[in-house]
Amino acid sequence: MENAQLSGLTDRSRNPDHGAGPEAEERAESTGQSTDEPGPSVPVDHGDPGTVPEPGPGTGDRESAGLTADRDQDGTVVLDELRAAIGRYVVLPSEEALTAVTLWVAASHIQPALQHAPRLAVVGPTKGCGKSRVLDVLHETVHQPMMTVNTSPAVVFRVIGKNPPTLLVDEADTIFGPKAGDKEDLRGLLNAGHQRNRPAWRISGPEHKPTAFPTFAMAALAGIGDLPDTIMDRAVVLRMQKRKPGEKIAAFRSRYSVPELNALRDRLTAWLTPLRTTAEGLVPPMPVEDRAADTWEPLVIVADLAGGHWPSRARAACLAMTRNEVVQDEQTTLKTRLLRDVRRVFEREGHREALRSQDLLAALLQDAEAPWSEYGTKGLNAYHLANLLRDFGISPANHRFENGRQAKAYARNQFVDAWARYCPNPAQPAPTAEGTAPVRRAQGKPPAPPSGTLPIGPPGGPAGPRPTR
């Protein structure tokens, strides 16, 4: 049954106009129905923001009941309605972020089939950005939620098993903040739990035997300010902002919001649980590489299972949100910022072979928007510059210039490798994600490594993030 569902989903994602498969023809012969006639269309009514959905059709209407069953098993419809419901209760930083949250929720329902458990980092600069509301919505839609504010590693070790819960951690800044004390055990658990088969060993029980505790579980963490780098690197990051005047959301009320979201959760379970074995065998083409691919693969798998517009939508969100984090990292990492600014100086100087240390320093200090004039006590100096570049294998050396004078200088060819690794040229073309489709993992063969480059730029195009409503 799973293979038949996958075949139909794969054909639909590759070619929406493709006709019915052999299984459908056999069913048509046994029921006397023709596969040439299109089935009845099912309208999707997302409702107005702030309104309570009307009850569905009565169980006495057999035709309507049949349509409802088909609708519940249609992954595209379920994801569309979940996305609309999430967008009614929270304002996310972009359309891509709304797509990512929708797929993250759905991926929690196939956790046993996944090789990686992506984290969802819900961060904002101040309170009142909607972080806790995101967790409220997740609590009613994810698989087996476990909500906590300030938990200990010992508790988490004991609740994670073969069918792990989805961890929802609010006020994560109080756990990892500067006044939180030693939380390395919890950080290590969250880092290890990103990948399957990374247990934590502890001495446990009255006999003090070494015991392996599973760590694999999806987790959403919300807090003010960025979480530790090792967690952010394994997360789909939502950078929340306060709502602007005119951005409206529906009030979250338990008497009608919870039943609505629980109904969507149950439909996700009914659709995805039978497909767990299928999901386990998928190796979807990814538009990113390395850890970003590990983090986003579960979301793309769900999108490919759904078919329709979701495969392309998922990959577009992956590219936009991943490159946004690359930009964020470049802007906040001082050494990467220095590499980028040095490259800019060499470009202004016509890509000269070398620049004297004092000339390079002077050019860096002249940039009013850069942090170099305020670095240290009196601004960036030659010692600071050499110290910041040392980790990249870059150091000044004596260089003889055209006028015959010799001086300490930085050669351009020393920077080329570091520029390519840590701040690649923004002009690099983005890989195309059109026409991608899920593939089955070949028995006994490892998946081929992903290919492509990571473009740089804000999500949503040149205009930056767009509000969801």
GROMACS .gro file of C-alpha atoms in nm:
model
  469
    1MET     CA    1   0.000   0.000   0.000
    2GLU     CA    2   0.289   0.238   0.081
    3ASN     CA    3   0.457   0.170  -0.252
    4ALA     CA    4   0.133   0.240  -0.435
    5GLN     CA    5   0.096   0.570  -0.252
    6LEU     CA    6   0.458   0.666  -0.322
    7SER     CA    7   0.422   0.581  -0.691
    8GLY     CA    8   0.125   0.810  -0.723
    9LEU     CA    9   0.294   1.089  -0.530
   10THR     CA   10   0.616   1.064  -0.729
   11ASP     CA   11   0.436   1.066  -1.063
   12ARG     CA   12   0.231   1.366  -0.959
   13SER     CA   13   0.536   1.564  -0.846
   14ARG     CA   14   0.719   1.489  -1.172
   15ASN     CA   15   0.430   1.536  -1.411
   16PRO     CA   16   0.094   1.666  -1.285
   17ASP     CA   17  -0.069   1.567  -1.614
   18HIS     CA   18   0.041   1.205  -1.595
   19GLY     CA   19  -0.247   0.962  -1.612
   20ALA     CA   20  -0.351   0.697  -1.364
   21GLY     CA   21  -0.104   0.417  -1.292
   22PRO     CA   22  -0.160   0.040  -1.317
   23GLU     CA   23  -0.296   0.022  -0.964
   24ALA     CA   24  -0.560   0.281  -1.045
   25GLU     CA   25  -0.657   0.092  -1.362
   26GLU     CA   26  -0.701  -0.230  -1.166
   27ARG     CA   27  -0.920  -0.053  -0.915
   28ALA     CA   28  -1.125   0.095  -1.199
   29GLU     CA   29  -1.181  -0.248  -1.352
   30SER     CA   30  -1.295  -0.393  -1.021
   31THR     CA   31  -1.531  -0.103  -0.944
   32GLY     CA   32  -1.651  -0.027  -1.297
   33GLN     CA   33  -1.520   0.333  -1.279
   34SER     CA   34  -1.321   0.498  -1.557
   35THR     CA   35  -0.979   0.644  -1.481
   36ASP     CA   36  -1.017   0.894  -1.765
   37GLU     CA   37  -1.276   1.094  -1.581
   38PRO     CA   38  -1.130   1.342  -1.331
   39GLY     CA   39  -1.250   1.304  -0.974
   40PRO     CA   40  -1.453   1.568  -0.798
   41SER     CA   41  -1.259   1.875  -0.690
   42VAL     CA   42  -1.245   1.949  -0.319
   43PRO     CA   43  -1.251   2.319  -0.236
   44VAL     CA   44  -1.020   2.427   0.046
   45ASP     CA   45  -1.175   2.690   0.272
   46HIS     CA   46  -0.912   2.831   0.504
   47GLY     CA   47  -1.159   3.068   0.667
   48ASP     CA   48  -1.112   3.431   0.762
   49PRO     CA   49  -0.857   3.522   1.032
   50GLY     CA   50  -1.010   3.510   1.375
   51THR     CA   51  -1.312   3.302   1.275
   52VAL     CA   52  -1.404   2.963   1.414
   53PRO     CA   53  -1.432   2.695   1.144
   54GLU     CA   54  -1.782   2.564   1.080
   55PRO     CA   55  -1.850   2.197   1.163
   56GLY     CA   56  -1.794   1.951   0.879
   57PRO     CA   57  -2.060   1.752   0.694
   58GLY     CA   58  -2.271   1.504   0.887
   59THR     CA   59  -2.181   1.137   0.893
   60GLY     CA   60  -2.511   1.048   0.728
   61ASP     CA   61  -2.398   1.193   0.396
   62ARG     CA   62  -2.198   0.903   0.251
   63GLU     CA   63  -2.074   1.099  -0.051
   64SER     CA   64  -1.948   1.387   0.163
   65ALA     CA   65  -1.789   1.144   0.407
   66GLY     CA   66  -1.600   0.981   0.119
   67LEU     CA   67  -1.471   1.317   0.000
   68THR     CA   68  -1.358   1.402   0.353
   69ALA     CA   69  -1.163   1.075   0.376
   70ASP     CA   70  -0.989   1.143   0.044
   71ARG     CA   71  -0.917   1.498   0.158
   72ASP     CA   72  -0.759   1.378   0.481
   73GLN     CA   73  -0.523   1.146   0.288
   74ASP     CA   74  -0.419   1.418   0.039
   75GLY     CA   75  -0.089   1.551   0.174
   76THR     CA   76  -0.106   1.869  -0.031
   77VAL     CA   77  -0.442   1.961   0.116
   78VAL     CA   78  -0.337   1.878   0.472
   79LEU     CA   79  -0.019   2.087   0.446
   80ASP     CA   80  -0.206   2.376   0.283
   81GLU     CA   81  -0.460   2.384   0.563
   82LEU     CA   82  -0.194   2.351   0.833
   83ARG     CA   83   0.002   2.638   0.678
   84ALA     CA   84  -0.309   2.856   0.670
   85ALA     CA   85  -0.391   2.772   1.033
   86ILE     CA   86  -0.039   2.855   1.157
   87GLY     CA   87  -0.049   3.183   0.963
   88ARG     CA   88  -0.370   3.282   1.139
   89TYR     CA   89  -0.214   3.269   1.483
   90VAL     CA   90   0.140   3.401   1.433
   91VAL     CA   91   0.317   3.652   1.210
   92LEU     CA   92   0.637   3.491   1.088
   93PRO     CA   93   0.927   3.685   0.933
   94SER     CA   94   0.866   3.559   0.578
   95GLU     CA   95   0.655   3.331   0.362
   96GLU     CA   96   0.950   3.091   0.354
   97ALA     CA   97   0.951   3.078   0.734
   98LEU     CA   98   0.580   2.988   0.735
   99THR     CA   99   0.650   2.706   0.490
  100ALA     CA  100   0.940   2.584   0.706
  101VAL     CA  101   0.734   2.573   1.026
  102THR     CA  102   0.457   2.383   0.847
  103LEU     CA  103   0.698   2.119   0.719
  104TRP     CA  104   0.880   2.098   1.053
  105VAL     CA  105   0.552   2.020   1.228
  106ALA     CA  106   0.470   1.751   0.971
  107ALA     CA  107   0.820   1.602   0.994
  108SER     CA  108   0.771   1.542   1.367
  109HIS     CA  109   0.511   1.278   1.273
  110ILE     CA  110   0.771   1.066   1.091
  111GLN     CA  111   1.051   1.096   1.348
  112PRO     CA  112   1.111   0.717   1.365
  113ALA     CA  113   1.195   0.719   0.993
  114LEU     CA  114   1.440   1.011   1.003
  115GLN     CA  115   1.819   1.011   1.021
  116HIS     CA  116   1.834   1.369   1.149
  117ALA     CA  117   1.609   1.557   1.391
  118PRO     CA  118   1.620   1.926   1.296
  119ARG     CA  119   1.597   2.183   1.570
  120LEU     CA  120   1.365   2.482   1.535
  121ALA     CA  121   1.524   2.793   1.685
  122VAL     CA  122   1.259   3.057   1.754
  123VAL     CA  123   1.458   3.366   1.848
  124GLY     CA  124   1.386   3.737   1.875
  125PRO     CA  125   1.564   4.051   1.995
  126THR     CA  126   1.313   4.133   2.272
  127LYS     CA  127   1.008   3.996   2.446
  128GLY     CA  128   0.670   4.025   2.275
  129CYS     CA  129   0.785   3.895   1.936
  130GLY     CA  130   0.548   3.596   1.933
  131LYS     CA  131   0.799   3.325   2.031
  132SER     CA  132   0.580   3.164   2.297
  133ARG     CA  133   0.278   3.178   2.068
  134VAL     CA  134   0.471   2.975   1.811
  135LEU     CA  135   0.530   2.710   2.077
  136ASP     CA  136   0.159   2.717   2.169
  137VAL     CA  137   0.069   2.634   1.808
  138LEU     CA  138   0.341   2.368   1.787
  139HIS     CA  139   0.216   2.206   2.107
  140GLU     CA  140  -0.121   2.134   1.946
  141THR     CA  141   0.011   2.011   1.610
  142VAL     CA  142   0.340   1.820   1.656
  143HIS     CA  143   0.379   1.453   1.743
  144GLN     CA  144   0.373   1.381   2.117
  145PRO     CA  145   0.473   1.729   2.247
  146MET     CA  146   0.671   1.777   2.567
  147MET     CA  147   0.659   2.139   2.677
  148THR     CA  148   0.910   2.263   2.933
  149VAL     CA  149   1.056   2.591   3.051
  150ASN     CA  150   1.362   2.495   3.253
  151THR     CA  151   1.443   2.127   3.231
  152SER     CA  152   1.746   1.922   3.330
  153PRO     CA  153   1.947   1.678   3.118
  154ALA     CA  154   1.849   1.392   3.349
  155VAL     CA  155   1.481   1.443   3.270
  156VAL     CA  156   1.538   1.465   2.896
  157PHE     CA  157   1.756   1.152   2.901
  158ARG     CA  158   1.469   0.956   3.052
  159VAL     CA  159   1.182   1.073   2.831
  160ILE     CA  160   1.353   1.005   2.498
  161GLY     CA  161   1.302   0.652   2.372
  162LYS     CA  162   1.235   0.463   2.049
  163ASN     CA  163   0.929   0.681   1.986
  164PRO     CA  164   1.063   1.012   2.118
  165PRO     CA  165   0.854   1.315   2.206
  166THR     CA  166   0.891   1.649   2.033
  167LEU     CA  167   1.070   1.874   2.282
  168LEU     CA  168   0.935   2.230   2.312
  169VAL     CA  169   1.161   2.447   2.527
  170ASP     CA  170   1.048   2.800   2.612
  171GLU     CA  171   1.274   3.070   2.760
  172ALA     CA  172   1.580   2.887   2.631
  173ASP     CA  173   1.785   3.202   2.693
  174THR     CA  174   1.755   3.129   3.068
  175ILE     CA  175   1.916   2.790   3.005
  176PHE     CA  176   2.205   2.903   2.788
  177GLY     CA  177   2.240   3.267   2.894
  178PRO     CA  178   2.550   3.407   3.070
  179LYS     CA  179   2.385   3.370   3.414
  180ALA     CA  180   2.255   3.018   3.358
  181GLY     CA  181   2.563   2.841   3.493
  182ASP     CA  182   2.703   2.517   3.357
  183LYS     CA  183   2.460   2.367   3.104
  184GLU     CA  184   2.708   2.185   2.885
  185ASP     CA  185   2.534   1.851   2.944
  186LEU     CA  186   2.207   1.982   2.802
  187ARG     CA  187   2.380   2.151   2.513
  188GLY     CA  188   2.569   1.832   2.436
  189LEU     CA  189   2.244   1.633   2.450
  190LEU     CA  190   2.072   1.868   2.206
  191ASN     CA  191   2.370   1.860   1.972
  192ALA     CA  192   2.400   1.480   1.981
  193GLY     CA  193   2.024   1.436   1.938
  194HIS     CA  194   2.037   1.601   1.597
  195GLN     CA  195   2.162   1.271   1.450
  196ARG     CA  196   2.038   0.919   1.509
  197ASN     CA  197   2.254   0.667   1.699
  198ARG     CA  198   2.435   0.921   1.917
  199PRO     CA  199   2.348   0.795   2.267
  200ALA     CA  200   2.466   0.953   2.591
  201TRP     CA  201   2.633   0.709   2.832
  202ARG     CA  202   2.573   0.749   3.204
  203ILE     CA  203   2.621   0.541   3.517
  204SER     CA  204   2.268   0.447   3.621
  205GLY     CA  205   2.072   0.220   3.855
  206PRO     CA  206   2.152   0.065   4.191
  207GLU     CA  207   2.426  -0.146   4.034
  208HIS     CA  208   2.587   0.162   3.874
  209LYS     CA  209   2.603   0.006   3.530
  210PRO     CA  210   2.699   0.208   3.223
  211THR     CA  211   2.374   0.282   3.043
  212ALA     CA  212   2.318   0.427   2.695
  213PHE     CA  213   2.041   0.687   2.689
  214PRO     CA  214   1.892   0.777   2.348
  215THR     CA  215   1.922   1.144   2.252
  216PHE     CA  216   1.750   1.148   1.912
  217ALA     CA  217   1.444   1.377   1.919
  218MET     CA  218   1.318   1.684   1.738
  219ALA     CA  219   1.327   2.000   1.949
  220ALA     CA  220   1.200   2.357   1.922
  221LEU     CA  221   1.371   2.616   2.141
  222ALA     CA  222   1.245   2.971   2.190
  223GLY     CA  223   1.435   3.253   2.356
  224ILE     CA  224   1.560   3.610   2.344
  225GLY     CA  225   1.879   3.645   2.145
  226ASP     CA  226   2.067   3.375   1.956
  227LEU     CA  227   2.111   3.029   2.104
  228PRO     CA  228   2.459   2.872   2.120
  229ASP     CA  229   2.624   2.847   1.780
  230THR     CA  230   2.632   2.468   1.788
  231ILE     CA  231   2.254   2.458   1.827
  232MET     CA  232   2.183   2.731   1.572
  233ASP     CA  233   2.398   2.541   1.323
  234ARG     CA  234   2.161   2.243   1.354
  235ALA     CA  235   1.839   2.443   1.341
  236VAL     CA  236   1.584   2.593   1.110
  237VAL     CA  237   1.600   2.949   1.243
  238LEU     CA  238   1.297   3.175   1.284
  239ARG     CA  239   1.404   3.533   1.358
  240MET     CA  240   1.086   3.671   1.505
  241GLN     CA  241   0.996   4.041   1.514
  242LYS     CA  242   0.726   4.242   1.683
  243ARG     CA  243   0.413   4.288   1.478
  244LYS     CA  244   0.376   4.614   1.292
  245PRO     CA  245   0.056   4.819   1.319
  246GLY     CA  246  -0.196   4.663   1.084
  247GLU     CA  247  -0.060   4.308   1.109
  248LYS     CA  248  -0.351   4.116   1.254
  249ILE     CA  249  -0.366   3.764   1.394
  250ALA     CA  250  -0.646   3.554   1.535
  251ALA     CA  251  -0.673   3.529   1.912
  252PHE     CA  252  -0.550   3.194   2.046
  253ARG     CA  253  -0.833   3.056   2.257
  254SER     CA  254  -0.836   2.701   2.394
  255ARG     CA  255  -1.208   2.646   2.338
  256TYR     CA  256  -1.181   2.663   1.959
  257SER     CA  257  -0.813   2.704   1.864
  258VAL     CA  258  -0.702   2.380   2.028
  259PRO     CA  259  -0.970   2.157   1.869
  260GLU     CA  260  -0.897   2.307   1.527
  261LEU     CA  261  -0.522   2.245   1.556
  262ASN     CA  262  -0.567   1.902   1.713
  263ALA     CA  263  -0.784   1.802   1.417
  264LEU     CA  264  -0.501   1.899   1.181
  265ARG     CA  265  -0.256   1.706   1.398
  266ASP     CA  266  -0.473   1.394   1.373
  267ARG     CA  267  -0.495   1.430   0.995
  268LEU     CA  268  -0.115   1.460   0.974
  269THR     CA  269  -0.082   1.142   1.179
  270ALA     CA  270  -0.333   0.955   0.961
  271TRP     CA  271  -0.155   1.065   0.642
  272LEU     CA  272   0.209   1.025   0.744
  273THR     CA  273   0.218   0.728   0.981
  274PRO     CA  274   0.158   0.472   0.700
  275LEU     CA  275   0.434   0.641   0.497
  276ARG     CA  276   0.711   0.614   0.756
  277THR     CA  277   0.873   0.316   0.586
  278THR     CA  278   0.851   0.495   0.253
  279ALA     CA  279   1.005   0.810   0.401
  280GLU     CA  280   1.292   0.607   0.545
  281GLY     CA  281   1.397   0.499   0.196
  282LEU     CA  282   1.387   0.843   0.032
  283VAL     CA  283   1.699   1.039  -0.062
  284PRO     CA  284   1.558   1.371  -0.188
  285PRO     CA  285   1.769   1.600  -0.408
  286MET     CA  286   1.882   1.890  -0.188
  287PRO     CA  287   1.974   2.245  -0.292
  288VAL     CA  288   2.224   2.281  -0.002
  289GLU     CA  289   2.506   2.073   0.139
  290ASP     CA  290   2.661   1.943   0.460
  291ARG     CA  291   2.482   2.015   0.788
  292ALA     CA  292   2.226   2.242   0.623
  293ALA     CA  293   2.122   1.947   0.406
  294ASP     CA  294   2.101   1.722   0.714
  295THR     CA  295   1.876   1.973   0.888
  296TRP     CA  296   1.644   2.041   0.597
  297GLU     CA  297   1.619   1.689   0.454
  298PRO     CA  298   1.328   1.580   0.680
  299LEU     CA  299   1.128   1.885   0.572
  300VAL     CA  300   1.198   1.819   0.204
  301ILE     CA  301   1.102   1.452   0.246
  302VAL     CA  302   0.760   1.557   0.377
  303ALA     CA  303   0.718   1.800   0.089
  304ASP     CA  304   0.806   1.530  -0.166
  305LEU     CA  305   0.559   1.290  -0.008
  306ALA     CA  306   0.288   1.554  -0.042
  307GLY     CA  307   0.371   1.642  -0.403
  308GLY     CA  308   0.199   1.925  -0.589
  309HIS     CA  309   0.358   2.264  -0.525
  310TRP     CA  310   0.523   2.157  -0.199
  311PRO     CA  311   0.853   2.012  -0.335
  312SER     CA  312   0.949   2.337  -0.509
  313ARG     CA  313   0.813   2.548  -0.223
  314ALA     CA  314   1.019   2.353   0.033
  315ARG     CA  315   1.342   2.388  -0.161
  316ALA     CA  316   1.286   2.760  -0.217
  317ALA     CA  317   1.234   2.805   0.158
  318CYS     CA  318   1.547   2.600   0.228
  319LEU     CA  319   1.761   2.819   0.004
  320ALA     CA  320   1.619   3.148   0.128
  321MET     CA  321   1.642   3.072   0.499
  322THR     CA  322   1.982   2.904   0.479
  323ARG     CA  323   2.142   3.190   0.290
  324ASN     CA  324   1.985   3.435   0.534
  325GLU     CA  325   2.166   3.258   0.817
  326VAL     CA  326   2.489   3.275   0.617
  327VAL     CA  327   2.445   3.652   0.594
  328GLN     CA  328   2.363   3.672   0.965
  329ASP     CA  329   2.673   3.472   1.048
  330GLU     CA  330   2.893   3.690   0.831
  331GLN     CA  331   2.758   4.005   0.991
  332THR     CA  332   2.807   3.881   1.345
  333THR     CA  333   3.134   3.690   1.313
  334LEU     CA  334   3.417   3.937   1.345
  335LYS     CA  335   3.682   3.735   1.165
  336THR     CA  336   3.455   3.664   0.870
  337ARG     CA  337   3.365   4.034   0.859
  338LEU     CA  338   3.736   4.118   0.846
  339LEU     CA  339   3.793   3.881   0.552
  340ARG     CA  340   3.505   4.039   0.365
  341ASP     CA  341   3.628   4.394   0.434
  342VAL     CA  342   3.984   4.308   0.329
  343ARG     CA  343   3.852   4.168   0.004
  344ARG     CA  344   3.666   4.494  -0.052
  345VAL     CA  345   3.989   4.691  -0.001
  346PHE     CA  346   4.176   4.477  -0.253
  347GLU     CA  347   3.892   4.525  -0.503
  348ARG     CA  348   3.909   4.902  -0.462
  349GLU     CA  349   4.285   4.890  -0.515
  350GLY     CA  350   4.246   4.703  -0.842
  351HIS     CA  351   4.336   4.357  -0.706
  352ARG     CA  352   4.697   4.453  -0.644
  353GLU     CA  353   4.945   4.177  -0.569
  354ALA     CA  354   5.005   4.304  -0.215
  355LEU     CA  355   4.911   4.589   0.018
  356ARG     CA  356   5.131   4.739   0.287
  357SER     CA  357   5.006   4.660   0.636
  358GLN     CA  358   4.969   5.028   0.721
  359ASP     CA  359   4.775   5.098   0.399
  360LEU     CA  360   4.539   4.806   0.461
  361LEU     CA  361   4.484   4.922   0.819
  362ALA     CA  362   4.413   5.278   0.708
  363ALA     CA  363   4.155   5.160   0.455
  364LEU     CA  364   3.981   4.942   0.713
  365LEU     CA  365   3.967   5.223   0.969
  366GLN     CA  366   3.815   5.465   0.717
  367ASP     CA  367   3.498   5.256   0.688
  368ALA     CA  368   3.258   5.433   0.924
  369GLU     CA  369   3.014   5.140   0.926
  370ALA     CA  370   3.278   4.883   1.019
  371PRO     CA  371   3.372   4.804   1.381
  372TRP     CA  372   3.746   4.850   1.330
  373SER     CA  373   3.781   5.207   1.458
  374GLU     CA  374   3.636   5.095   1.792
  375TYR     CA  375   3.822   4.765   1.814
  376GLY     CA  376   4.029   4.739   2.133
  377THR     CA  377   4.106   5.058   2.320
  378LYS     CA  378   4.241   5.269   2.034
  379GLY     CA  379   4.111   5.096   1.726
  380LEU     CA  380   4.246   4.816   1.510
  381ASN     CA  381   4.627   4.810   1.490
  382ALA     CA  382   4.885   4.594   1.313
  383TYR     CA  383   4.907   4.347   1.603
  384HIS     CA  384   4.526   4.304   1.615
  385LEU     CA  385   4.509   4.256   1.238
  386ALA     CA  386   4.775   3.984   1.238
  387ASN     CA  387   4.614   3.811   1.536
  388LEU     CA  388   4.266   3.803   1.375
  389LEU     CA  389   4.403   3.661   1.050
  390ARG     CA  390   4.636   3.404   1.206
  391ASP     CA  391   4.368   3.131   1.227
  392PHE     CA  392   4.323   3.151   0.848
  393GLY     CA  393   4.696   3.092   0.789
  394ILE     CA  394   4.744   3.455   0.682
  395SER     CA  395   5.035   3.665   0.806
  396PRO     CA  396   5.230   3.970   0.687
  397ALA     CA  397   5.570   3.931   0.524
  398ASN     CA  398   5.838   4.152   0.375
  399HIS     CA  399   5.743   4.251   0.023
  400ARG     CA  400   5.938   4.455  -0.231
  401PHE     CA  401   5.718   4.701  -0.420
  402GLU     CA  402   5.766   4.848  -0.768
  403ASN     CA  403   5.951   5.155  -0.639
  404GLY     CA  404   6.211   4.926  -0.486
  405ARG     CA  405   6.109   4.987  -0.128
  406GLN     CA  406   6.052   4.698   0.102
  407ALA     CA  407   5.778   4.690   0.370
  408LYS     CA  408   5.559   4.455   0.572
  409ALA     CA  409   5.263   4.367   0.354
  410TYR     CA  410   4.978   4.125   0.301
  411ALA     CA  411   4.982   3.932  -0.028
  412ARG     CA  412   4.648   3.894  -0.200
  413ASN     CA  413   4.706   3.529  -0.286
  414GLN     CA  414   4.713   3.448   0.088
  415PHE     CA  415   4.346   3.547   0.117
  416VAL     CA  416   4.206   3.364  -0.187
  417ASP     CA  417   4.148   3.030  -0.014
  418ALA     CA  418   3.995   3.189   0.300
  419TRP     CA  419   3.764   3.407   0.087
  420ALA     CA  420   3.639   3.102  -0.101
  421ARG     CA  421   3.576   2.907   0.221
  422TYR     CA  422   3.434   3.167   0.460
  423CYS     CA  423   3.280   3.442   0.248
  424PRO     CA  424   3.222   3.312  -0.107
  425ASN     CA  425   3.156   3.561  -0.380
  426PRO     CA  426   2.789   3.677  -0.372
  427ALA     CA  427   2.783   3.663  -0.751
  428GLN     CA  428   2.791   3.283  -0.751
  429PRO     CA  429   2.482   3.147  -0.927
  430ALA     CA  430   2.212   2.975  -0.725
  431PRO     CA  431   2.136   2.612  -0.800
  432THR     CA  432   1.804   2.538  -0.956
  433ALA     CA  433   1.556   2.324  -0.766
  434GLU     CA  434   1.301   2.290  -1.046
  435GLY     CA  435   1.212   1.947  -1.165
  436THR     CA  436   1.348   1.768  -0.860
  437ALA     CA  437   1.173   1.456  -0.739
  438PRO     CA  438   1.229   1.204  -0.461
  439VAL     CA  439   1.431   0.898  -0.542
  440ARG     CA  440   1.455   0.559  -0.379
  441ARG     CA  441   1.778   0.471  -0.202
  442ALA     CA  442   1.958   0.196  -0.394
  443GLN     CA  443   2.009  -0.115  -0.184
  444GLY     CA  444   2.369  -0.147  -0.065
  445LYS     CA  445   2.473   0.187  -0.213
  446PRO     CA  446   2.530   0.509  -0.017
  447PRO     CA  447   2.349   0.819  -0.139
  448ALA     CA  448   2.538   1.035  -0.385
  449PRO     CA  449   2.682   1.353  -0.230
  450PRO     CA  450   2.473   1.666  -0.291
  451SER     CA  451   2.595   1.925  -0.531
  452GLY     CA  452   2.543   2.294  -0.584
  453THR     CA  453   2.647   2.620  -0.427
  454LEU     CA  454   2.487   2.836  -0.166
  455PRO     CA  455   2.372   3.180  -0.284
  456ILE     CA  456   2.391   3.482  -0.059
  457GLY     CA  457   2.103   3.725  -0.009
  458PRO     CA  458   1.805   3.802   0.208
  459PRO     CA  459   1.500   3.573   0.205
  460GLY     CA  460   1.211   3.680  -0.011
  461GLY     CA  461   1.430   3.850  -0.273
  462PRO     CA  462   1.583   4.200  -0.272
  463ALA     CA  463   1.293   4.345  -0.077
  464GLY     CA  464   1.380   4.134   0.229
  465PRO     CA  465   1.146   3.940   0.454
  466ARG     CA  466   0.773   3.968   0.396
  467PRO     CA  467   0.513   3.938   0.671
  468THR     CA  468   0.291   3.634   0.639
  469ARG     CA  469  -0.027   3.834   0.668
   0.00000   0.00000   0.00000
